[in-house]
CSV table of C-alpha atoms in Angstrom, one decimal:
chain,number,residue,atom,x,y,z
A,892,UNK,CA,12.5,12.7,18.5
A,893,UNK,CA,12.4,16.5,19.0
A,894,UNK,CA,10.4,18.2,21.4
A,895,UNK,CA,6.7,20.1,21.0
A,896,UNK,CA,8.6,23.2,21.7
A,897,UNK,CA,11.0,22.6,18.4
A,898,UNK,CA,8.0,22.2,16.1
A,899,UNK,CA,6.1,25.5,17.8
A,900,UNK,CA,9.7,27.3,16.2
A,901,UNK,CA,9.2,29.5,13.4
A,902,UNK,CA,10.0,27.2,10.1
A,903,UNK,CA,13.5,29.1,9.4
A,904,UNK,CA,14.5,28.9,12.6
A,905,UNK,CA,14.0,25.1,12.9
A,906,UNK,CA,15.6,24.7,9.0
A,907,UNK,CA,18.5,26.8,10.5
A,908,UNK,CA,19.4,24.4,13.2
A,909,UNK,CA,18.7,21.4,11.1
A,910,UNK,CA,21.2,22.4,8.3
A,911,UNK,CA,23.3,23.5,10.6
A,912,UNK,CA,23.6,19.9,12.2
A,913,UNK,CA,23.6,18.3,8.8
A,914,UNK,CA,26.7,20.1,7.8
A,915,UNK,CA,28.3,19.3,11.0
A,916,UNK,CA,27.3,15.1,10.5
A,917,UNK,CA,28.6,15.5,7.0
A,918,UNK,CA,32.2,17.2,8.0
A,919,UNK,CA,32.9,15.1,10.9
A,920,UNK,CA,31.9,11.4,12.5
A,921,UNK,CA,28.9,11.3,14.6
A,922,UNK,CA,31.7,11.0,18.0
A,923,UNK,CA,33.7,13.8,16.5
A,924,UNK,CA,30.1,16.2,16.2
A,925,UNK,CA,30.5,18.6,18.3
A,926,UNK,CA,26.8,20.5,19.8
A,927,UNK,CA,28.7,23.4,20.5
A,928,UNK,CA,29.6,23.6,17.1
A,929,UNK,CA,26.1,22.8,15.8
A,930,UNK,CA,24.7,25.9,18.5
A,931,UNK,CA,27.0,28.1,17.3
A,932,UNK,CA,26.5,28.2,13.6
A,933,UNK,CA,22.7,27.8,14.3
A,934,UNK,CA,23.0,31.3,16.6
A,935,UNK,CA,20.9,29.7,19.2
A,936,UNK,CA,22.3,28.6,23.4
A,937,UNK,CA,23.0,25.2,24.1
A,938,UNK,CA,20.3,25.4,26.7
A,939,UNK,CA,18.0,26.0,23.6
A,940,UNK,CA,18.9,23.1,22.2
A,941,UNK,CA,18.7,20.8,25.5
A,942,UNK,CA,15.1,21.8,25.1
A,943,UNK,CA,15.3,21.0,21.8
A,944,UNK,CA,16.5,17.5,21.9
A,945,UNK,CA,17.8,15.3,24.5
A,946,UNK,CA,21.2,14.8,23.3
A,947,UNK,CA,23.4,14.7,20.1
A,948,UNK,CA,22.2,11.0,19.1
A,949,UNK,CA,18.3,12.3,19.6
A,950,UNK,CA,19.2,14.8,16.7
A,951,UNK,CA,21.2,12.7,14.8
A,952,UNK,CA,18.3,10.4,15.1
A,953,UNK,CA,15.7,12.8,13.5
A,954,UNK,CA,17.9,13.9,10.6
A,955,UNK,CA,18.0,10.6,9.2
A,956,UNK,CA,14.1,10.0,9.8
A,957,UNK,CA,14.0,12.9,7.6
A,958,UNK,CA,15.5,11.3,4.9
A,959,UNK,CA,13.9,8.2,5.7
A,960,UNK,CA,10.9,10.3,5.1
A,961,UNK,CA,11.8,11.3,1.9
A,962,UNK,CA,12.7,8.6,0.9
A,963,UNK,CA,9.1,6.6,1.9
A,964,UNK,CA,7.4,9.3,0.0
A,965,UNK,CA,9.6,8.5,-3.1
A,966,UNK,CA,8.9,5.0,-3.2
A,967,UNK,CA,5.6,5.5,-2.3
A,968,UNK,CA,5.7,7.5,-6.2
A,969,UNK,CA,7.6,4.9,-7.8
A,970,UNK,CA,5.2,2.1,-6.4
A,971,UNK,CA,2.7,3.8,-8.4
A,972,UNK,CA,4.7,4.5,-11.5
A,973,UNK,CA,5.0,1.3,-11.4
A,974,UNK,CA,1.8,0.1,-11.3
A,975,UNK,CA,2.3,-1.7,-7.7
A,976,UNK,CA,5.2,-3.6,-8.8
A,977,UNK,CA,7.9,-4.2,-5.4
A,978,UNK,CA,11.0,-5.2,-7.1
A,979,UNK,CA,10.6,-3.0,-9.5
A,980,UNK,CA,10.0,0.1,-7.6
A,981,UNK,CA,13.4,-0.8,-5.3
A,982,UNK,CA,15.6,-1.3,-8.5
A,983,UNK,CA,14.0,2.3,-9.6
A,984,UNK,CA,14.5,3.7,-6.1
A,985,UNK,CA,18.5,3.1,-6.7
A,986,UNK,CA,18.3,4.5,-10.4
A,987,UNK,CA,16.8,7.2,-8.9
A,988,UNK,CA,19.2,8.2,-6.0
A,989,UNK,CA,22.3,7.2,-8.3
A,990,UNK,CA,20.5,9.9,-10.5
A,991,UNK,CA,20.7,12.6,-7.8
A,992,UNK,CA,24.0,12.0,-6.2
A,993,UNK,CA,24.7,15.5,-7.9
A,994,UNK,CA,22.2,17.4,-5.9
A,995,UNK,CA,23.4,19.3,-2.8
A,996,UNK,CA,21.3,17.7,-0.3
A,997,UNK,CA,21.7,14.6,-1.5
A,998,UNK,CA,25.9,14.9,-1.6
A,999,UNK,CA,24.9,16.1,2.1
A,1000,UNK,CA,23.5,12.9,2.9
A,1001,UNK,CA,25.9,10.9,1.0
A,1002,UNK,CA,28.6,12.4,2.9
A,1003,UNK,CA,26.8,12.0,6.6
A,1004,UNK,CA,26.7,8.2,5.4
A,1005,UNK,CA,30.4,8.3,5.1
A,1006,UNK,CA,31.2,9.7,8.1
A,1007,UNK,CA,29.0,7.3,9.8
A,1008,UNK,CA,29.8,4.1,7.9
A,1009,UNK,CA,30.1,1.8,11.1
A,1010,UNK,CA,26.4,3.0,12.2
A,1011,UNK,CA,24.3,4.4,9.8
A,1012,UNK,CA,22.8,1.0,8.5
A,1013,UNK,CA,21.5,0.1,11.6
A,1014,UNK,CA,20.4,3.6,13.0
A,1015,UNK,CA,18.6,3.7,9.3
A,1016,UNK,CA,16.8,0.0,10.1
A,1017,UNK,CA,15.8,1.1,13.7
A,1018,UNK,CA,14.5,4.4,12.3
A,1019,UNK,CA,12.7,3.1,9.8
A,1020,UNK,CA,10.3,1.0,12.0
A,1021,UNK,CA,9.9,-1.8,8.9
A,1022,UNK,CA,5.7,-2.6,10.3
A,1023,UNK,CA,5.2,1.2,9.8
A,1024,UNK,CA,6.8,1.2,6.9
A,1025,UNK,CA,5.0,-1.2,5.4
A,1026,UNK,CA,1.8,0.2,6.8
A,1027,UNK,CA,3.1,3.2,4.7
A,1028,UNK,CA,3.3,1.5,1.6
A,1029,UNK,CA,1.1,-1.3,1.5
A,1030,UNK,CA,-1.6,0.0,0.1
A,1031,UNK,CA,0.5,1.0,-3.2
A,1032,UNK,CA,1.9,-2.8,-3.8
A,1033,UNK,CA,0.0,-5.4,-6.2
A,1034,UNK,CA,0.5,-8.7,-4.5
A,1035,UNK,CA,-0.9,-10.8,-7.3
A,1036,UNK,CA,2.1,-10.0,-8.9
A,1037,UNK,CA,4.1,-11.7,-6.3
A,1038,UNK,CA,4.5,-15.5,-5.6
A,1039,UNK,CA,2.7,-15.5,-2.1
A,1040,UNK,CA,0.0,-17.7,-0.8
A,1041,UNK,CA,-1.3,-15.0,2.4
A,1042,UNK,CA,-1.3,-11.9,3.6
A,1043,UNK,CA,1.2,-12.2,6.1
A,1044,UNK,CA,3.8,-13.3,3.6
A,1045,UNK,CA,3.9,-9.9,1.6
A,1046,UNK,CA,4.7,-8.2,4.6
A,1047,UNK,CA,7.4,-10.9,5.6
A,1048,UNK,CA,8.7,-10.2,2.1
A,1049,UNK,CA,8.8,-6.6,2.6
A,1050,UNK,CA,10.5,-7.0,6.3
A,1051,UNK,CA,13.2,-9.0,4.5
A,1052,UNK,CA,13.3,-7.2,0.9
A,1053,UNK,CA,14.2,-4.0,3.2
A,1054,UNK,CA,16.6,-5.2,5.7
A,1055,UNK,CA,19.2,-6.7,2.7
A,1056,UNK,CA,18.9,-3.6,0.5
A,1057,UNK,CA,19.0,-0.7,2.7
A,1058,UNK,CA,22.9,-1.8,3.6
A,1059,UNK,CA,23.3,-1.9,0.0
A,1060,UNK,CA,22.0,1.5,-0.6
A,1061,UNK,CA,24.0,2.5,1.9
A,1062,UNK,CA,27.1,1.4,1.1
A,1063,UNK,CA,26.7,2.6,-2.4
A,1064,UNK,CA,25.4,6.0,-1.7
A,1065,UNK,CA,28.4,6.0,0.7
A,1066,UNK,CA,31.2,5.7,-1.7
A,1067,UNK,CA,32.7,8.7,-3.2
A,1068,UNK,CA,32.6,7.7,-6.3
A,1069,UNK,CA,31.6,11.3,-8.0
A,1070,UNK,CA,34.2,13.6,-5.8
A,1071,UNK,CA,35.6,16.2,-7.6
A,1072,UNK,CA,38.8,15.3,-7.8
A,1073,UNK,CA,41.8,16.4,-10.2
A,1074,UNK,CA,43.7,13.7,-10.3
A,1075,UNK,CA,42.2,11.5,-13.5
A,1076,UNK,CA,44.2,8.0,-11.7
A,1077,UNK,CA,41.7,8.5,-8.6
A,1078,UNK,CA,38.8,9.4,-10.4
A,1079,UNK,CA,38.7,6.4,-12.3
A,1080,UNK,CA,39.3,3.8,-9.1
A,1081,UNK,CA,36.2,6.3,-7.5
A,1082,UNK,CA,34.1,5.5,-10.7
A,1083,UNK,CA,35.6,2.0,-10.7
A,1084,UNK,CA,34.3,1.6,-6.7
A,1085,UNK,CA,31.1,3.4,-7.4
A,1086,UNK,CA,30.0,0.6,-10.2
A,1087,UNK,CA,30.8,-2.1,-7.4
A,1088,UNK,CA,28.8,-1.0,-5.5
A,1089,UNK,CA,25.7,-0.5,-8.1
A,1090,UNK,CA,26.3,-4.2,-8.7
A,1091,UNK,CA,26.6,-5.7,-5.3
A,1092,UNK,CA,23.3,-3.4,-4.4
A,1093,UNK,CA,21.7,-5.2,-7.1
A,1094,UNK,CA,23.2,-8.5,-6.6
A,1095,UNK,CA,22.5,-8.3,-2.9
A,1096,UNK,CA,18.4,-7.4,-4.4
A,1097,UNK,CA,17.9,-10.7,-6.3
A,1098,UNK,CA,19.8,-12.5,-3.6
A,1099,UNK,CA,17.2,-11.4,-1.0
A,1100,UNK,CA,14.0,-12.2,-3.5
A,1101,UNK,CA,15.7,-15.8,-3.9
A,1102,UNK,CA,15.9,-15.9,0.2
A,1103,UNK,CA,12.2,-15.1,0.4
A,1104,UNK,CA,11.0,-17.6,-2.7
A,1105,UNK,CA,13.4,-20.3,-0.7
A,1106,UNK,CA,11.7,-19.5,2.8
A,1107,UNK,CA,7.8,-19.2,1.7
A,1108,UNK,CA,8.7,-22.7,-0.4
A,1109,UNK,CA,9.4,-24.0,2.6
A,1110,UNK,CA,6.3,-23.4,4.3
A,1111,UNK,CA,3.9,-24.0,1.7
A,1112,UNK,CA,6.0,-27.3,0.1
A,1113,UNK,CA,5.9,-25.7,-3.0
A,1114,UNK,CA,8.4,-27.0,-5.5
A,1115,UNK,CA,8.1,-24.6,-8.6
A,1116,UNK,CA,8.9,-21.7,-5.8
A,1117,UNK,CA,11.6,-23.5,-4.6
A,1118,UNK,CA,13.3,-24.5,-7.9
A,1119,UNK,CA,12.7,-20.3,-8.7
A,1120,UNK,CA,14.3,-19.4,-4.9
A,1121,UNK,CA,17.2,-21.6,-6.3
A,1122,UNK,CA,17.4,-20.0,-9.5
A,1123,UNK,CA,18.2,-16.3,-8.1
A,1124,UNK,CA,20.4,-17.6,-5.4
């Protein structure tokens, strides 16, 4: 995480740098990044940024707990939009980032995710700290609308709700399937792999919520949970 002395920076300078390294993660691979690059662009001396960050990966880090940031608030909105209802705020979640793939900072972050394919999933997971997560937004989820017997199980739901979709969202918000692109043969095998993925992200959704209703049946030898666990699966 960055330094004290990169949050005393004035709030343009710091925006500076930061677009600057989001623009070099979204033209090249996280090994192909270059910090001289990134320094240039940003006007500022590699010593600067040594004091900055520790290293390339430390920056790379923070960028995508920025988004993660984002993207906690957002759910945090459609939790309550949807009156505390988990399932449904996750399937809205994907509407609603499907919805802004034509935004600039979201084509930004779509196209870091590209780049990155082989590590972004699991930089994301490690980021996002699932307990704080939850801490997050616990408070904005109805349990009694959930099959769970304690406490502890809506948070083991969460832990495993999150780690099978955020590789989905991933790997959907990672295909190019809206590229501007003139040839109409490519465009239609883009729009073709983009509806894929939409599918397998929400396949990969009711496949996790029959995981967790086959697990808590388990425990608590309940057969109507079970038969239901089986029924998604």
């Amino acid at each position: 995480m960055p330094s004290a002395t990169f949050f005393h920076l004035p709030p343009a300078k710091r925006e500076k740098l930061l677009q600057c390294a989001r623009e070099e993660f979204s033209r090249v691979s996280f090994d192909e990044a270059s910090i001289n690059r990134i320094v240039h662009q940003a006007e500022i001396s590699r010593g600067s940024f040594y004091m900055y960050f520790t290293d390339k990966a430390d920056l790379f880090r923070y960028l995508l707990q920025c988004y993660l940031d984002e993207l906690t608030q957002m759910l945090e909105e459609l939790l309550t939009r949807e009156q505390g209802d988990l399932f449904a705020a996750f399937e809205a979640l994907f509407q609603t980032l499907v919805e802004r793939r034509g935004d600039a900072a979201a084509q930004q972050f779509q196209a870091i995710l590209h780049r990155n394919a082989g590590v972004q999933q699991g930089a994301l997971l490690r980021s996002a700290g699932t307990h704080s997560l939850f801490a997050a937004l616990s408070g904005h989820i109805d349990s009694s609308r959930l099959s769970i017997r304690r406490d502890e199980d809506l948070e083991d739901m969460f832990h495993i709700l999150v780690s099978v979709t955020a590789p989905a969202l991933c790997a959907a918000l990672a295909c190019p399937a809206l590229a501007a692109d003139t040839d109409p043969l490519t465009i239609v095998n883009n729009l073709s792999d983009f509806i894929f993925s939409c599918i397998k992200a929400v396949g990969v959704i009711v496949l996790g919520w029959g995981i967790v209703q086959l697990g808590m049946s388990i425990q608590s030898h309940d057969a109507s949970q079970r038969t239901q666990g089986f029924l998604c699966l």
